[in-house]
Tab-separated table of C-alpha atoms in Angstrom:
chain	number	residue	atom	x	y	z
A	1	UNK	CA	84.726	100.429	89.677
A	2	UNK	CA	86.357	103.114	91.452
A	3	UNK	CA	84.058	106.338	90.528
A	4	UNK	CA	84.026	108.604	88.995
A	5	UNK	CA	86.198	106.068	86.573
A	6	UNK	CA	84.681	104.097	84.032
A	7	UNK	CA	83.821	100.215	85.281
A	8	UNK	CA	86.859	98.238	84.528
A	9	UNK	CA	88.965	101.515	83.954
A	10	UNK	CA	91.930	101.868	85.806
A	11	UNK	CA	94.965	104.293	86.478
A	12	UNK	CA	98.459	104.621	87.354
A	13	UNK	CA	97.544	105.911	90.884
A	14	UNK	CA	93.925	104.234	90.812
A	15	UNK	CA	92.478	101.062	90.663
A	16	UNK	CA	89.052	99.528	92.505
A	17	UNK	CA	89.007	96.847	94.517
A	18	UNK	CA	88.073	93.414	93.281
A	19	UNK	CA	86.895	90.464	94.878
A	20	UNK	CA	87.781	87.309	92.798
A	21	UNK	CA	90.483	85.197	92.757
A	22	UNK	CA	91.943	85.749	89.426
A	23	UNK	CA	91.738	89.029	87.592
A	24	UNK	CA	92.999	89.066	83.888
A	25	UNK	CA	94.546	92.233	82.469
A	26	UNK	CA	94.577	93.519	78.920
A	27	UNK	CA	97.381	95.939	78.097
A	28	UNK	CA	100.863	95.782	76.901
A	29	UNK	CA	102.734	97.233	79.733
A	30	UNK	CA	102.537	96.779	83.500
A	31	UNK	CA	102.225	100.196	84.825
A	32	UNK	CA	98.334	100.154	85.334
A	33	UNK	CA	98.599	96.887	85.717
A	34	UNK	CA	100.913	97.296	88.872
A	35	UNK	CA	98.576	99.746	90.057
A	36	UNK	CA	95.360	96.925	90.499
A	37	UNK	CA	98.243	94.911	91.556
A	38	UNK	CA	99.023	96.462	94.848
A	39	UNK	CA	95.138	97.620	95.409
A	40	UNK	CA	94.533	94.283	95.322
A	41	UNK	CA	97.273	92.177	97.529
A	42	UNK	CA	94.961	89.342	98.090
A	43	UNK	CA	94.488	87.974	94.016
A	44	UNK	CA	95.661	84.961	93.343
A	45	UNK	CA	96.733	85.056	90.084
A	46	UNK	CA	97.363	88.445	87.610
A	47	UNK	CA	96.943	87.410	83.556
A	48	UNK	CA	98.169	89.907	81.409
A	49	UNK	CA	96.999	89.575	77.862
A	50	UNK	CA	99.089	91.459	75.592
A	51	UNK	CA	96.777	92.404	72.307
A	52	UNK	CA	99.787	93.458	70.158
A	53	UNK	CA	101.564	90.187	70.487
A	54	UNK	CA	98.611	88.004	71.766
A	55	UNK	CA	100.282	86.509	74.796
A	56	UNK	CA	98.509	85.695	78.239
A	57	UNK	CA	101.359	85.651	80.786
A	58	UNK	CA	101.007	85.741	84.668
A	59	UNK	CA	102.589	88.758	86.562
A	60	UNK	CA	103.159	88.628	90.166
A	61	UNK	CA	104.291	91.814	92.552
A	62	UNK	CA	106.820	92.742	95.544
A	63	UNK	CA	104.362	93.886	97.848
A	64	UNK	CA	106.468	92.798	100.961
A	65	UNK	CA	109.464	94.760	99.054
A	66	UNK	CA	107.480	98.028	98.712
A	67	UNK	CA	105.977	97.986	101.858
A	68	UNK	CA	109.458	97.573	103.426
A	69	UNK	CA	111.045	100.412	101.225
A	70	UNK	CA	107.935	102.929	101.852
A	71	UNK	CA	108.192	102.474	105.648
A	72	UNK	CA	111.473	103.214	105.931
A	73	UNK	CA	110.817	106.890	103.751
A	74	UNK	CA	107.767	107.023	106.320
A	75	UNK	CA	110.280	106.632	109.616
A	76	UNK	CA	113.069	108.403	107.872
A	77	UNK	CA	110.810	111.516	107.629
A	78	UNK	CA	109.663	111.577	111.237
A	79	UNK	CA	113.342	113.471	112.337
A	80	UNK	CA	112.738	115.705	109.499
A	81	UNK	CA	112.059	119.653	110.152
A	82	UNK	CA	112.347	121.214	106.656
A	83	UNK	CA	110.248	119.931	104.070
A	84	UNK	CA	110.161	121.093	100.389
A	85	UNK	CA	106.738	120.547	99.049
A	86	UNK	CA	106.540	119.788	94.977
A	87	UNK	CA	103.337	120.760	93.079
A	88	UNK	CA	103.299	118.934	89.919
A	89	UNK	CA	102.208	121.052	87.180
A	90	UNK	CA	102.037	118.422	83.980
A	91	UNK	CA	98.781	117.814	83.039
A	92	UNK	CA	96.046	118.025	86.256
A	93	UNK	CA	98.075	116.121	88.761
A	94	UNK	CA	99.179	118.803	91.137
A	95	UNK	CA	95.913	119.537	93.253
A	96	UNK	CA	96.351	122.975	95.095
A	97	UNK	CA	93.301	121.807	97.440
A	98	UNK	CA	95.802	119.276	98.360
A	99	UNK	CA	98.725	121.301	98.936
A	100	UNK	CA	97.106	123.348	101.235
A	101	UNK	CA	95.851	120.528	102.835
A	102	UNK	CA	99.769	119.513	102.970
A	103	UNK	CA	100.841	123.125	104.391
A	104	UNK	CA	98.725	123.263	106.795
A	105	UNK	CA	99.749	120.049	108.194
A	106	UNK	CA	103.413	120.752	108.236
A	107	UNK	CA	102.418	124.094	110.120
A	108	UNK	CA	100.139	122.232	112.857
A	109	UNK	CA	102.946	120.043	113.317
A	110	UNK	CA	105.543	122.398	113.331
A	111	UNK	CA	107.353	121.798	110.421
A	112	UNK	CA	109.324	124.633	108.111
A	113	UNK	CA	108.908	124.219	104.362
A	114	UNK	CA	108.292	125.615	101.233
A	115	UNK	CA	106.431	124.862	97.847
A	116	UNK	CA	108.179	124.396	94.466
A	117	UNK	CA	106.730	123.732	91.334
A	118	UNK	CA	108.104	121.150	89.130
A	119	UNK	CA	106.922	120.022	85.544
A	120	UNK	CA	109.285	116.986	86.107
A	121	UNK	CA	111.125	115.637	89.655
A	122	UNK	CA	113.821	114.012	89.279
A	123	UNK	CA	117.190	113.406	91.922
A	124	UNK	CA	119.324	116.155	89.966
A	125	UNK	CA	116.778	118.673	90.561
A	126	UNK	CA	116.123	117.781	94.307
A	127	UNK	CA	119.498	117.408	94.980
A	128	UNK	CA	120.270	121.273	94.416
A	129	UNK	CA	118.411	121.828	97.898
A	130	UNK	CA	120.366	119.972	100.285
A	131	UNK	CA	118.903	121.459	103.163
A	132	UNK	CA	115.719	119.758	102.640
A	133	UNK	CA	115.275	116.800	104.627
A	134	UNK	CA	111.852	115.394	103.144
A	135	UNK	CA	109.963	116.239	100.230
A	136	UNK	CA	106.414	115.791	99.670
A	137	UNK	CA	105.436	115.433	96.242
A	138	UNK	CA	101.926	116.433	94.991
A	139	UNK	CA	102.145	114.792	91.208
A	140	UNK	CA	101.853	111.314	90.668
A	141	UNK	CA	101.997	108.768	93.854
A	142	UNK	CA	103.574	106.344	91.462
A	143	UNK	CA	106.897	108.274	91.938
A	144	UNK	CA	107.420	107.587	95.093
A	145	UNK	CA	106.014	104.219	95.600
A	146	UNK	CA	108.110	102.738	92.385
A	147	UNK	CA	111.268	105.161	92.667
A	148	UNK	CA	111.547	107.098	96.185
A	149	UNK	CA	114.346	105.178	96.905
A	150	UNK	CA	116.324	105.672	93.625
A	151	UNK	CA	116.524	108.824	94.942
A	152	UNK	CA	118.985	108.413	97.576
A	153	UNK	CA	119.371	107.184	101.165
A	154	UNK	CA	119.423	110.799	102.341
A	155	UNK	CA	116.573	111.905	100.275
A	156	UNK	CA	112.905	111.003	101.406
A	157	UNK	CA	110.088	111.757	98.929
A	158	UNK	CA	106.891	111.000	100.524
A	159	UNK	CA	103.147	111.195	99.165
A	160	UNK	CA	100.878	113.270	100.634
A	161	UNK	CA	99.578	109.802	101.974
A	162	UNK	CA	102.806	108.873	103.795
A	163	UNK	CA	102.986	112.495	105.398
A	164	UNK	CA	99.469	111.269	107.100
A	165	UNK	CA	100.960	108.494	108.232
A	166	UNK	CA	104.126	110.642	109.387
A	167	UNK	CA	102.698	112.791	111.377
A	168	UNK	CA	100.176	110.638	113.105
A	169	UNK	CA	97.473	111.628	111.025
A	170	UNK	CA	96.357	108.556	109.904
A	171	UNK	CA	97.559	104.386	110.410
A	172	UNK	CA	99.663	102.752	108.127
A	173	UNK	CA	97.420	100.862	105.645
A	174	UNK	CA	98.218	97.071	104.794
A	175	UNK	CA	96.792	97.752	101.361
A	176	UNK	CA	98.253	100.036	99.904
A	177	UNK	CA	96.012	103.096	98.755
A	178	UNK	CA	95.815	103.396	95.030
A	179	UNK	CA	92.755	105.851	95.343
A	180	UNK	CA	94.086	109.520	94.186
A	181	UNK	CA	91.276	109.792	91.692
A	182	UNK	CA	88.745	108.094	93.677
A	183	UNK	CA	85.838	109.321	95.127
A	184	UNK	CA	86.214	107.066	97.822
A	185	UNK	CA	89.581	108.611	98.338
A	186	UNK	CA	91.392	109.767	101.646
A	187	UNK	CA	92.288	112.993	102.858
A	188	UNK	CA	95.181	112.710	100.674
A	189	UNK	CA	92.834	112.073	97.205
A	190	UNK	CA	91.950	114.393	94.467
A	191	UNK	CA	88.224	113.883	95.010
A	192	UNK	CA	87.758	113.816	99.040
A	193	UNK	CA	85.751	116.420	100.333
A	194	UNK	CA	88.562	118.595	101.949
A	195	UNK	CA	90.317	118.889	98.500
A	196	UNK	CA	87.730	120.275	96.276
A	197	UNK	CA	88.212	123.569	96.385
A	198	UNK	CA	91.623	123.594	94.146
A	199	UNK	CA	92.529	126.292	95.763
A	200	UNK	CA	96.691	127.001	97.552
A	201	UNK	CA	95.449	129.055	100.644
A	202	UNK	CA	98.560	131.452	100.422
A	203	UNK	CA	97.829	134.779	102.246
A	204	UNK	CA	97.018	136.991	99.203
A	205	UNK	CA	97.809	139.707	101.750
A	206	UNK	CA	101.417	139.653	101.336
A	207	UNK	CA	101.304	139.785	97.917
A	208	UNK	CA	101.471	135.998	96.864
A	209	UNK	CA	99.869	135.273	93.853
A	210	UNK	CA	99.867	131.300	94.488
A	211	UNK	CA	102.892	128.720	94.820
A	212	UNK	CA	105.560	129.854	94.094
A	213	UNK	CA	109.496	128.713	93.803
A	214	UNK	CA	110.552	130.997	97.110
A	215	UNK	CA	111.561	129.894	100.441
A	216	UNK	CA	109.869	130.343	103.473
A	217	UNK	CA	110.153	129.495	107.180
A	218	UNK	CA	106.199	130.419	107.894
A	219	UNK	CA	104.523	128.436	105.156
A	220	UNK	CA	102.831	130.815	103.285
């Protein structure tokens, strides 16, 4: 169980850790699925049993793949000094606890950037700022771990995960952290301590009335 989800529940972006050897699935796609998957690199065997069709088929995952493609965003991002910083705003996944969180990272570390908010991200939209050099995207994780790299060699879109590992903040993790809605989250989770307050931080002194789609060179 990964709290505060239900035992046995599991999201896109979430999934608790298990300790047998063979964990069967019931759904009829393989997104959640995917997410348990790469929570949980050390299963033997994945059974997904389909209810619509009734079929029990094994599914396996590129862990070595992802790891390899997510590194290479991570080292990519290292040279970059502009950073445009997308708040999701469909549904609840854009956390404003963790975007200032994010900010105040980039600032520490001497980054420029600026927040955008986005309903959707996708390459054509990104690809109208070509002076960004990495983007950190505050939606679903899932983006960037299953598509970051459809969005092109030059373009880096990290999660606000990654950026820890970026900048030094925290170590690359061998398993893969599917804990955004976890209470046993990291700094970069919905539910750790440092994120509750869902608030932006902007300076309300000059006027800003939270994120907005300006840019600025002294991230506020």
């Amino acid at each position: 169980q990964a709290k505060p989800l239900s035992p046995g529940e599991v999201l896109g972006c979430t999934s608790p850790a298990v300790k047998e050897d063979i964990v069967i699935f019931c759904a009829d796609g393989r997104f959640h699925l995917e997410s348990t998957m790469i929570a949980n690199p050390h299963v033997k065997r994945f059974l997904r049993y389909d209810p619509y069709s009734k079929t029990l088929t094994e599914q396996t995952y590129g862990h070595k793949e992802m790891h390899a493609l997510r590194k290479d965003a991570i080292t990519k991002s290292k040279s970059a000094t502009m950073f445009g910083v997308v708040l999701g705003t469909l549904g609840r996944q854009g956390n404003p606890g963790i975007l200032r969180q994010v900010k105040s990272l980039l600032q520490r570390y001497g980054k420029r950037s600026f927040v955008m908010l986005l309903s959707e991200i996708s390459p054509s939209k990104l690809a109208l700022l070509p002076q960004v050099d990495a983007w950190v995207q505050i939606a679903c994780p899932r983006l960037s771990v299953d598509w970051g790299h459809c969005f092109g060699s030059d373009r880096v879109v990290l999660t606000p995960y990654e950026l820890h590992v970026a900048l030094g903040e925290t170590e690359w993790k061998e398993v893969y952290p599917m804990d955004f809605y976890s209470k046993e989250g990291g700094p970069w989770a919905n539910y750790n301590e440092s994120n509750k307050e869902r608030q932006c931080g902007c300076n309300r002194d000059d006027g800003c009335e939270g994120p907005t789609q300006r840019t600025t060179s002294d991230n506020k």
